[in-house]
Coordinates of C-alpha atoms and ligand atoms in Angstrom, one line a residue:
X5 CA 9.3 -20.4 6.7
X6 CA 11.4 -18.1 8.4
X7 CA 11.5 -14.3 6.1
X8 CA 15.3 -14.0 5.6
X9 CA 15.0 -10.0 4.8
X10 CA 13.6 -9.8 8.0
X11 CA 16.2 -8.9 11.2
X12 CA 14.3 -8.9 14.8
X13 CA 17.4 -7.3 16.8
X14 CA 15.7 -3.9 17.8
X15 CA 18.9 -2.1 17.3
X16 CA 19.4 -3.0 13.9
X17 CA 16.2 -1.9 12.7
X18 CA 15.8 1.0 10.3
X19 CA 13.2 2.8 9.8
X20 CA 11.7 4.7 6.8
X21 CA 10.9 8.1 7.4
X22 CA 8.5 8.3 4.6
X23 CA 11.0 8.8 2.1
X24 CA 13.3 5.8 0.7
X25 CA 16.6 7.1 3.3
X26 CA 16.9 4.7 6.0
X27 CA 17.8 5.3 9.4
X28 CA 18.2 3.4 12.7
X29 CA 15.5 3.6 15.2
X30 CA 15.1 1.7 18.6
X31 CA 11.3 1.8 20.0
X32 CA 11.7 3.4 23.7
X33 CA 11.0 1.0 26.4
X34 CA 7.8 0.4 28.1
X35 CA 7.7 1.6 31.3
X36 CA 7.2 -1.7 33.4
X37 CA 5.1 -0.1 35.7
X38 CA 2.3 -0.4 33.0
X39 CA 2.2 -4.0 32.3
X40 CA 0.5 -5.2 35.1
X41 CA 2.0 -8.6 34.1
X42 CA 5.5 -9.3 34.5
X43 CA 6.6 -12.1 31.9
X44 CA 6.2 -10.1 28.7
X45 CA 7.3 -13.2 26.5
X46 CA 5.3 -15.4 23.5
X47 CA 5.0 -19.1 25.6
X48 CA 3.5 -21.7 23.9
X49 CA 2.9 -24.6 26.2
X50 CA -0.3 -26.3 24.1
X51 CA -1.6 -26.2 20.7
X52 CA -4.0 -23.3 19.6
X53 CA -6.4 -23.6 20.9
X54 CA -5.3 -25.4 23.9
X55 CA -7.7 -28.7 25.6
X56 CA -9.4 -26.6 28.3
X57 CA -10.0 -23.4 25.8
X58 CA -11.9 -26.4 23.7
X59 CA -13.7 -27.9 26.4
X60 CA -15.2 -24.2 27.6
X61 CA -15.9 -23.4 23.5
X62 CA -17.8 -26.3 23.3
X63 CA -20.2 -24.7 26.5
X64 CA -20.0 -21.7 24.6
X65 CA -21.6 -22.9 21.6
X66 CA -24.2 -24.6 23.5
X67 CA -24.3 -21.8 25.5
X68 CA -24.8 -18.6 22.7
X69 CA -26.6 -17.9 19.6
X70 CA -24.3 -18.1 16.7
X71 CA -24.7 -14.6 15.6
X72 CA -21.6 -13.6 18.3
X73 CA -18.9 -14.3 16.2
X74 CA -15.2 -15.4 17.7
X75 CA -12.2 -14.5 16.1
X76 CA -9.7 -17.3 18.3
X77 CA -11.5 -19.8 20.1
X78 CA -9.3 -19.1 23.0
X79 CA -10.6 -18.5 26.9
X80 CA -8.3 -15.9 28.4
X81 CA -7.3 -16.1 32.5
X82 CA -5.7 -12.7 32.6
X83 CA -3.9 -10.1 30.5
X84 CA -1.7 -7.1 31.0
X85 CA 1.0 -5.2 28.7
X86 CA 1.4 -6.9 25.4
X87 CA 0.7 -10.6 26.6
X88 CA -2.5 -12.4 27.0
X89 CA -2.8 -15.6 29.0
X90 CA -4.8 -18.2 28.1
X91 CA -6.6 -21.1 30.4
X92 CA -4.3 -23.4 29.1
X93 CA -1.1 -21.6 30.0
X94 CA -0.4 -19.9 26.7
X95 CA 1.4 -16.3 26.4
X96 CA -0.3 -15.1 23.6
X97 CA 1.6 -12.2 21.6
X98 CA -1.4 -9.2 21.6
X99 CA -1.4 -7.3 18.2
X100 CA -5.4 -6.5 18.9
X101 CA -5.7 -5.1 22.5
X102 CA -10.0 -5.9 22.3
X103 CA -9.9 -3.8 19.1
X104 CA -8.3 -1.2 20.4
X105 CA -9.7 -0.7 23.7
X106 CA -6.6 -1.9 26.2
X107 CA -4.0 0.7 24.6
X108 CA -2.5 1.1 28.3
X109 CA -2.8 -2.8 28.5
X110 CA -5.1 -5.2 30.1
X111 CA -4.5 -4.7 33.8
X112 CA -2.3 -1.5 34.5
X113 CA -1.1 -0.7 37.8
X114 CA -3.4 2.8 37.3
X115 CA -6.3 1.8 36.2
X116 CA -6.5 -1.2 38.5
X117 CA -6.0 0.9 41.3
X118 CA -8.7 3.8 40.7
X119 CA -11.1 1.0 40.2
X120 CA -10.7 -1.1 43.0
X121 CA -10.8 2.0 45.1
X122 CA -13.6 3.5 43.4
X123 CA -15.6 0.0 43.3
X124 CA -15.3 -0.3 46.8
X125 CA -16.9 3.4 47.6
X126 CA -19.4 3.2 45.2
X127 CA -20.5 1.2 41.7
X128 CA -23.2 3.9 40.3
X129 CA -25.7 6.0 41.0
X130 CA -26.7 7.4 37.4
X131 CA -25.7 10.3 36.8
X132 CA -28.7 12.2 36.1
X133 CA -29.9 11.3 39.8
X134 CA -27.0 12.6 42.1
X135 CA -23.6 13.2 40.6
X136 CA -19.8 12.4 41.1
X137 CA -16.9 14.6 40.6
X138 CA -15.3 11.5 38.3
X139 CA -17.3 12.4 35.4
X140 CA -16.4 16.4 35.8
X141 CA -13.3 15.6 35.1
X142 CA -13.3 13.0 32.7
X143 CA -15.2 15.6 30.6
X144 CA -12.7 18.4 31.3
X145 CA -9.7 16.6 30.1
X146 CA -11.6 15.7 27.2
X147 CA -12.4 19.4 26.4
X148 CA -8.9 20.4 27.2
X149 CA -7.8 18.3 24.6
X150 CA -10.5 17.5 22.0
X151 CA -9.2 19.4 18.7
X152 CA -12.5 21.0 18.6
X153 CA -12.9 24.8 17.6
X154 CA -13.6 27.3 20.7
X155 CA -15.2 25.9 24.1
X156 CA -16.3 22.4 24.3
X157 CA -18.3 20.7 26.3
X158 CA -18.6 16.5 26.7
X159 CA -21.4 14.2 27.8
X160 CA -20.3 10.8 28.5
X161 CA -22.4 7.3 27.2
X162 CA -21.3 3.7 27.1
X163 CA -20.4 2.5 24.0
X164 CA -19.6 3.7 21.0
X165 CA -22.5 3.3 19.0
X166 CA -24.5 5.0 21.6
X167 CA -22.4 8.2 21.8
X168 CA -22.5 8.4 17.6
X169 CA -26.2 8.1 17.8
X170 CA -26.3 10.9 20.6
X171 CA -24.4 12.9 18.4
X172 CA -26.4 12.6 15.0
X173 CA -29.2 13.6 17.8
X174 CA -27.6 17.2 18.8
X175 CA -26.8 17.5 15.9
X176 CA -30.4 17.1 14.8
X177 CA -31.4 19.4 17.5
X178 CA -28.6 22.1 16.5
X179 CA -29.5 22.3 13.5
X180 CA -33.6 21.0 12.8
X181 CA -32.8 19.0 9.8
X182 CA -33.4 15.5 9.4
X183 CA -30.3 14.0 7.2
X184 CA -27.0 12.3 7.7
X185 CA -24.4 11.5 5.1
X186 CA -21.9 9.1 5.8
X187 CA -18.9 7.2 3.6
X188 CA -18.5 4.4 1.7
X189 CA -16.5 1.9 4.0
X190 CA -17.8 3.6 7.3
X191 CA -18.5 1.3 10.4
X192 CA -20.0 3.2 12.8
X193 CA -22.1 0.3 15.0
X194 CA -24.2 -2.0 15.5
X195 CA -27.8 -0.4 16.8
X196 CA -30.2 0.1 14.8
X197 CA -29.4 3.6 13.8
X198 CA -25.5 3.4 13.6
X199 CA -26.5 0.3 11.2
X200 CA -27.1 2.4 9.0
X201 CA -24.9 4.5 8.8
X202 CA -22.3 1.5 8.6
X203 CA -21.5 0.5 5.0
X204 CA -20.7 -3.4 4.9
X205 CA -23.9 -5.8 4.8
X206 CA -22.5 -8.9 5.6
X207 CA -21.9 -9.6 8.4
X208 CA -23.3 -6.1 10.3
X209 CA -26.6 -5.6 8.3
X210 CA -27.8 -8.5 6.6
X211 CA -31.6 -9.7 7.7
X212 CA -31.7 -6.2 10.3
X213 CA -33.1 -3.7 7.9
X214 CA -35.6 -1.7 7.2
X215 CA -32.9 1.5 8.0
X216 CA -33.2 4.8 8.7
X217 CA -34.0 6.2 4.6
X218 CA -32.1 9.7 5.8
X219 CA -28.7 8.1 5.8
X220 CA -26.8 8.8 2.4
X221 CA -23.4 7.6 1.4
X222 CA -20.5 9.8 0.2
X223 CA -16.8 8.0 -1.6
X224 CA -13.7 8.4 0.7
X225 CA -10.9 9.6 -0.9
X226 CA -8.8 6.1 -0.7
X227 CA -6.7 6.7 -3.4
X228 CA -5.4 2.5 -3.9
X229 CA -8.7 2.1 -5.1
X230 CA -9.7 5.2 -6.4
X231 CA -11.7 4.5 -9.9
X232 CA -9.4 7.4 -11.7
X233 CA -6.4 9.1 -11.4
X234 CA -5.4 8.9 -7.8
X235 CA -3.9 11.9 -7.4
X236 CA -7.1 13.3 -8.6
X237 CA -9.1 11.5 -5.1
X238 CA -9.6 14.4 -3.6
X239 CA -11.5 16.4 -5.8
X240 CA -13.0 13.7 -7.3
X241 CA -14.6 12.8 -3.9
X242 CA -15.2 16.2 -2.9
X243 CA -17.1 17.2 -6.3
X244 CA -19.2 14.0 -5.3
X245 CA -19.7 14.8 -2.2
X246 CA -21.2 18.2 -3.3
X247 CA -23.2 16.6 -6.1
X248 CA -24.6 13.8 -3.6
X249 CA -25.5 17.2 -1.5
X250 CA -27.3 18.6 -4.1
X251 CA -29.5 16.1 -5.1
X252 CA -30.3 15.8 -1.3
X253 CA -30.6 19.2 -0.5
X254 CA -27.6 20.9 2.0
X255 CA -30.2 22.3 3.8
X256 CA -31.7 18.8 5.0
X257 CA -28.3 17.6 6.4
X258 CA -27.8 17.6 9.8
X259 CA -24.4 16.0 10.0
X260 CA -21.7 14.7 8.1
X261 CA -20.2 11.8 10.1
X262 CA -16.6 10.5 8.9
X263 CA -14.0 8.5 10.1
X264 CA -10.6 10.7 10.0
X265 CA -8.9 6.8 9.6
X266 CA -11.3 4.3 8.8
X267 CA -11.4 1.3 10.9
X268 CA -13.3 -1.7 10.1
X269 CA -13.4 -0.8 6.5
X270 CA -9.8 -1.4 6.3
X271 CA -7.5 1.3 8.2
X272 CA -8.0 3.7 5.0
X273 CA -6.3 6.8 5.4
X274 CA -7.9 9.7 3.1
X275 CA -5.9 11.3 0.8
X276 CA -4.3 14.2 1.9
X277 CA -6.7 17.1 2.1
X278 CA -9.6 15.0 1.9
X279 CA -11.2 15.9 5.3
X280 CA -10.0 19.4 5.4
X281 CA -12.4 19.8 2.1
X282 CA -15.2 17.8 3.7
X283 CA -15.0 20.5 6.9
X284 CA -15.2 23.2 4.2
X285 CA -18.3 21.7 2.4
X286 CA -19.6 21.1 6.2
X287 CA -19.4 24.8 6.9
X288 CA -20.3 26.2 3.8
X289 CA -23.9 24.6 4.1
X290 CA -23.7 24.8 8.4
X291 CA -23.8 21.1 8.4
X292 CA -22.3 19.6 12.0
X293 CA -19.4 17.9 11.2
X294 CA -19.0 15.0 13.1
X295 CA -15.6 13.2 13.6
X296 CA -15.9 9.4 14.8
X297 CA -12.8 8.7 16.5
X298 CA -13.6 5.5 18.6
X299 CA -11.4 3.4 17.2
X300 CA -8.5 5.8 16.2
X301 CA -8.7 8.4 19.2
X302 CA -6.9 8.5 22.6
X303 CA -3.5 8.3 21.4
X304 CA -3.5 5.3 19.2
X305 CA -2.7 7.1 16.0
X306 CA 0.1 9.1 17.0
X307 CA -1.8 11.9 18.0
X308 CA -4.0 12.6 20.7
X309 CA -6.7 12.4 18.3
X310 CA -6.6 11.4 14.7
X311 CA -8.4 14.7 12.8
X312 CA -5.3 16.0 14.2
X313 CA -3.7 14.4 11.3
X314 CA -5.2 16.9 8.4
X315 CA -5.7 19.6 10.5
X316 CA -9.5 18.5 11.1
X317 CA -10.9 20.8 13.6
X318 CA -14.8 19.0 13.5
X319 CA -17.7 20.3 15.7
X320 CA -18.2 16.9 17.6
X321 CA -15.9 14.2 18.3
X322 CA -16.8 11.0 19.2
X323 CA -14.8 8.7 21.5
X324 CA -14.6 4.9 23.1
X325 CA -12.6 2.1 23.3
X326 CA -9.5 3.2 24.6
X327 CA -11.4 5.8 26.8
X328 CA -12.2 3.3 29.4
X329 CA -8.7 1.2 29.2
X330 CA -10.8 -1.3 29.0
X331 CA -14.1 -0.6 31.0
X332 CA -17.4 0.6 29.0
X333 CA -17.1 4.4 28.2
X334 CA -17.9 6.7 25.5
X335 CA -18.1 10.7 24.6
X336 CA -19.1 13.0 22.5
X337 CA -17.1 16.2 22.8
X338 CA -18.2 18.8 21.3
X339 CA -18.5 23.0 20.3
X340 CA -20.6 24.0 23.5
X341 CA -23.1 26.1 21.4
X342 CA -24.0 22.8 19.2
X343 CA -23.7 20.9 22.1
X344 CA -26.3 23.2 23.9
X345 CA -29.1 22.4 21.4
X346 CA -30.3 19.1 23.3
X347 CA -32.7 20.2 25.5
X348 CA -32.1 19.9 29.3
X349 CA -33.1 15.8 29.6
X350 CA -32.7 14.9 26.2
X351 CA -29.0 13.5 26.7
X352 CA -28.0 10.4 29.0
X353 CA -28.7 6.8 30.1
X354 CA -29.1 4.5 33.2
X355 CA -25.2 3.6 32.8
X356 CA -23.6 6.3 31.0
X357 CA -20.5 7.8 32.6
X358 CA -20.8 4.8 35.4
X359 CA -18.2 6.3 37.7
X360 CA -16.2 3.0 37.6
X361 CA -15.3 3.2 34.2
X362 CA -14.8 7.3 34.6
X363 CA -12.0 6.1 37.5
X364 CA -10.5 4.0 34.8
X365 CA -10.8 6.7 32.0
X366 CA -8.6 9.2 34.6
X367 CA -6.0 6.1 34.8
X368 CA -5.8 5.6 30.9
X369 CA -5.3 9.6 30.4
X370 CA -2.2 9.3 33.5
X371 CA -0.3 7.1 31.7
X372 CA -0.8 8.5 28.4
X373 CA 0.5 12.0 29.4
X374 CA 3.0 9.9 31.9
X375 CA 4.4 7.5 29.5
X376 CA 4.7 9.7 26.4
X377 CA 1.8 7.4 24.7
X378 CA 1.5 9.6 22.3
X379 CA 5.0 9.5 21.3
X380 CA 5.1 5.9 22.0
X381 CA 2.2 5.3 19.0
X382 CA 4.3 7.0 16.4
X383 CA 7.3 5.2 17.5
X384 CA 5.4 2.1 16.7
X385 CA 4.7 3.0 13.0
X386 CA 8.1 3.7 12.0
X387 CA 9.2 0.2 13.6
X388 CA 5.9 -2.1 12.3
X389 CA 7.1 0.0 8.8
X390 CA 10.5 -1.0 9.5
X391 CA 9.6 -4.6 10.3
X392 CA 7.3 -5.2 7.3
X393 CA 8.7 -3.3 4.4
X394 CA 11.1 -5.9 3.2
X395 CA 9.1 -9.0 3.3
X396 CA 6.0 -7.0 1.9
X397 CA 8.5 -5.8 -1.5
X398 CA 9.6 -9.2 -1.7
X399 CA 6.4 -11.1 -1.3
X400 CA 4.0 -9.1 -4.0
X401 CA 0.8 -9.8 -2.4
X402 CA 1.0 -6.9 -0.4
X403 CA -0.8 -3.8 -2.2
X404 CA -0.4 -1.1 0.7
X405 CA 1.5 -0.8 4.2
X406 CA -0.7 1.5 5.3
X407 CA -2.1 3.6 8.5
X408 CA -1.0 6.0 11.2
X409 CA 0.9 5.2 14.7
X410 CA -0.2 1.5 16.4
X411 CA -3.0 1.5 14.0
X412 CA -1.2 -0.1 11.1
X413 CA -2.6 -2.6 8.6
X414 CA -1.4 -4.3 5.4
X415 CA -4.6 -5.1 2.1
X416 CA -3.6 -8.4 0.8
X417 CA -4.1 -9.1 -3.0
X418 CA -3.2 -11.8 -6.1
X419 CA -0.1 -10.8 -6.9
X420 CA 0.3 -8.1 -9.6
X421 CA -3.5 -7.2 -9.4
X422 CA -5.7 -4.9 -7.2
X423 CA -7.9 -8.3 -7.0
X424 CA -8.6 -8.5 -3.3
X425 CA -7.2 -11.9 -1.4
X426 CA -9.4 -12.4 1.5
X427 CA -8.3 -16.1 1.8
X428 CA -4.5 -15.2 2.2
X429 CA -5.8 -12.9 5.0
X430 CA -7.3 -15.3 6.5
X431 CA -4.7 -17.5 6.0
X432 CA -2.2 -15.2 7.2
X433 CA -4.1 -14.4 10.4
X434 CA -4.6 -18.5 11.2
X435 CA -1.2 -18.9 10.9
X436 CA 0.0 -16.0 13.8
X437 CA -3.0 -17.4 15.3
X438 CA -1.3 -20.9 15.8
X439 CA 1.9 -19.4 16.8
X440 CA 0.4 -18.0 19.5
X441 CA 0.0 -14.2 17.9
X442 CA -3.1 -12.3 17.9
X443 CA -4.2 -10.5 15.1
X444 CA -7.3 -9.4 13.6
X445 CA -8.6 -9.0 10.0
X446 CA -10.7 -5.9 8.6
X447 CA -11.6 -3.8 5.3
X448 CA -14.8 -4.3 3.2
X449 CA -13.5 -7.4 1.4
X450 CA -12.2 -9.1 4.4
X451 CA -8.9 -8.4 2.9
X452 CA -6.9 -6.7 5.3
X453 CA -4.6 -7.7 8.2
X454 CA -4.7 -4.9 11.1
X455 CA -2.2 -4.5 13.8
X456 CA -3.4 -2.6 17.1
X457 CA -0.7 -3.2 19.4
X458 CA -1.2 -1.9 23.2
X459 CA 0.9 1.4 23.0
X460 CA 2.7 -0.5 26.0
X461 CA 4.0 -3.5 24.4
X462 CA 7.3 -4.2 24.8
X463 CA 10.2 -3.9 21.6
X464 CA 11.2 -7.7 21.9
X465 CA 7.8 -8.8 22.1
X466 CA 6.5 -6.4 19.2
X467 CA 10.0 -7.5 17.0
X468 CA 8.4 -11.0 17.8
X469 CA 5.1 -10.7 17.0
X470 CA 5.9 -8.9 13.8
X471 CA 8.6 -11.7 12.7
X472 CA 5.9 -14.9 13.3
X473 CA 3.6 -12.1 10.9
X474 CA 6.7 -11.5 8.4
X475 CA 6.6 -15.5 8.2
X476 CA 3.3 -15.8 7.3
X477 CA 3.4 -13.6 4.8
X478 CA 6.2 -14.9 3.4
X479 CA 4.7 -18.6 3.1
X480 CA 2.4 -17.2 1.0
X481 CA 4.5 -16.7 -1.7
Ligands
PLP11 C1 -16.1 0.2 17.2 C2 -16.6 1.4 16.5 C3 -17.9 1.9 16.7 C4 -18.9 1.2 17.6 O1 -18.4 1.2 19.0 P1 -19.2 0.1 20.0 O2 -18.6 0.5 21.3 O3 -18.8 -1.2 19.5 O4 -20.6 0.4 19.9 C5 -18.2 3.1 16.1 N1 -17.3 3.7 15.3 C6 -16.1 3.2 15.0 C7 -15.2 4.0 14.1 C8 -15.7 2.0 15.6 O5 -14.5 1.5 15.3

């Protein structure tokens, strides 16, 4: 059923501005340039999934072990902007972007270009054997922009459970203490190590243990589901924080490792002050504080970086997805006397920094600066807020709009309760799904919907998107 609150003209969309005054807001254009594809329209010409997306699933499943997972058994031919098309002809609406990897799209112009040219001179040569100036200067934008305190310094890895690992190790090495504390909700990988550190058990850990026993967990300050008063979140989770130090010992704790916006665990923003107080803990007992900002970094938040939010200034930041636009590439950034402590040889890897994915990495940070991404992210919230806020009043099965920039997400729940619906999110996302919109759930009960638009997508196709997601919602009232 068709939301009737719900008005897709861009022009008559308002906007909250965090308070309850509405005012009217049009999202800037993308530039076309970026899109890479040019028919930036929803097409449905089969059903989901279409007959040749079936017939290659099938080969799949014969194919893979059943622990890769598949969110829409759909086989993609190419991609670019805010429109993925499928093998079947499908123009599928993209409010994921690979988990927040393709924030510049799929296939832009920019990136394309630096790879093909840099593919064609050379594919790798590792790093640590004979260098390329591509990686120089992926790492000195980074440091240039990282909000880290002082001079930084940045070694590059593949993924994003890699560079977290690398920098629990200089941490480690900066400090000669053996400990790691961590959050409830956290997600932080899938090796053995970032497992865990990673909260959830099922799917991520279940039947993969023993774990590292020098992992402790810490609350986040979520205030919707704080146990107390919520106002009180903060220093609640701070006094626990200190007590869970305590009973460790501050002076076994290499790093504290939080997510300034959790991902995975549901797009939980802390309350406000929350990670200011964790950096003043951190330095108190000279504990690293490390910021993991693979899925909210590189614009996608509205800032450059998301500690930016609360004036986070930790001593290593960790980035990924949207690093690479889409090619494997990771970082930790870092103060350069922490990051110093790894002895000469102890950082690297066969593939890390591969100087095709640095080419793409100098292409993603172009169109950022170019485009006004940054700008372009917030813009996003106000409209998604915009979009969602009267069929989510109206429904009552929404608890909480909630996240910064394109990294938006709504916790579904039986109405009138804080009992979490995982079904209607599922239901919800199923539904898009069939319309040919692409969504992902998240949160620790499988009860959130997240939207991670490209920061590129068009207005009429993000109004779209978000009215086949406003209809969903609303069928499940
Ligand atoms: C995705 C993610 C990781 C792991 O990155 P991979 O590239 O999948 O290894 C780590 N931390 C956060 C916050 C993430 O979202």
């Amino acid at each position: 059923m068709r939301h009737p609150m719900f008005t897709p003209s861009l022009e008559r969309l308002g906007t909250h501005d965090k308070g309850t005054e509405m005012k009217t807001t049009a999202l800037p254009p993308a530039t076309p340039v970026t899109s890479g594809l040019p028919d930036q329209q929803r097409k449905l010409v089969t059903p989901i999934p279409g007959p040749r997306s079936r017939v290659l699933h099938e080969q799949r499943a014969a194919a893979l072990p059943p622990g890769l997972s598949n969110v829409v058994p759909v086989f993609v031919e190419r991609a670019g902007g805010g429109i993925i098309v499928d093998v079947d002809g499908n123009h599928l609406v993209d409010l994921a972007s690979g988990i927040a990897v393709t924030s510049v799209g799929a296939s832009a112009p920019e990136v394309v270009t630096r790879v093909q040219e840099q593919v064609a001179k050379f594919t790798h040569t590792c790093f640590l054997v004979t260098e390329y100036q591509g990686y120089v200067d992926v790492a000195t934008w980074l440091n240039e922009h990282a909000p880290v305190p002082g001079e930084a310094t940045t070694a590059l890895f593949s993924t994003g459970a890699e560079a977290v690992e690398n920098a629990v190790k200089i941490a480690r090495a900066a400090t000669s203490r053996p400990a790691v504390i961590v959050f409830d909700n956290a997600y932080h990988g899938r090796s053995l190590f970032t497992l865990a550190m990673t909260a959830k058990d099922r799917p991520y850990k279940d039947g993969f243990g023993p774990f590292d026993a020098h992992v402790h967990r810490a609350p986040y300050a979520q205030q919707l589901r704080w146990p107390g008063d919520p106002a009180q979140a903060t220093p609640d989770a701070l006094a626990e924080l200190q007590s869970l130090l305590n009973r460790v010992g501050p002076e076994t704790v290499a790093a504290i490792v939080i997510e300034p916006v959790q991902g995975e665990g549901g797009f939980i923003v802390p309350a406000p002050g929350f990670l200011r107080g964790v950096q003043s803990i951190a330095r108190q007992h000279g504990i690293v504080l490390v910021a993991d900002e693979v899925q909210a970094g590189i614009a996608r938040t509205g800032r450059l970086f998301a500690s930016e939010h609360d004036g986070l200034e930790p001593d290593l930041v960790v980035t990924a997805k949207a690093l690479g636009g889409g090619l494997p590439l990771a970082a930790v950034t870092g103060r350069a006397d922490i990051m110093a402590a790894a002895r000469v040889g102890g950082l690297g890897g066969t593939y890390a920094g591969n100087p095709v994915a640095c080419a793409a990495a100098l292409g993603v940070f172009e169109i950022i600066e170019r485009d006004g991404l940054v700008e372009r992210a917030a813009a996003i919230e106000q409209h998604v807020i915009a979009a969602l806020q009267p069929v989510i009043e109206a429904s009552g099965v929404v608890a909480e709009l909630r996240g910064h920039g394109a990294m938006m997400a709504i916790e579904l729940v039986r109405p009138g309760t804080l009992e979490p619906d995982p079904e209607a999110a599922v239901r919800i996302a199923r539904a898009c799904h069939k319309r040919g919109v692409l969504l992902l759930v998240c949160g620790t009960f499988g009860n959130v919907i997240r939207l991670l638009p490209p920061l590129v997508i068009d207005g009429a196709l993000l109004d779209d998107g978000l009215q086949v997601l406003a209809d969903a919602i609303w069928d499940e009232t």
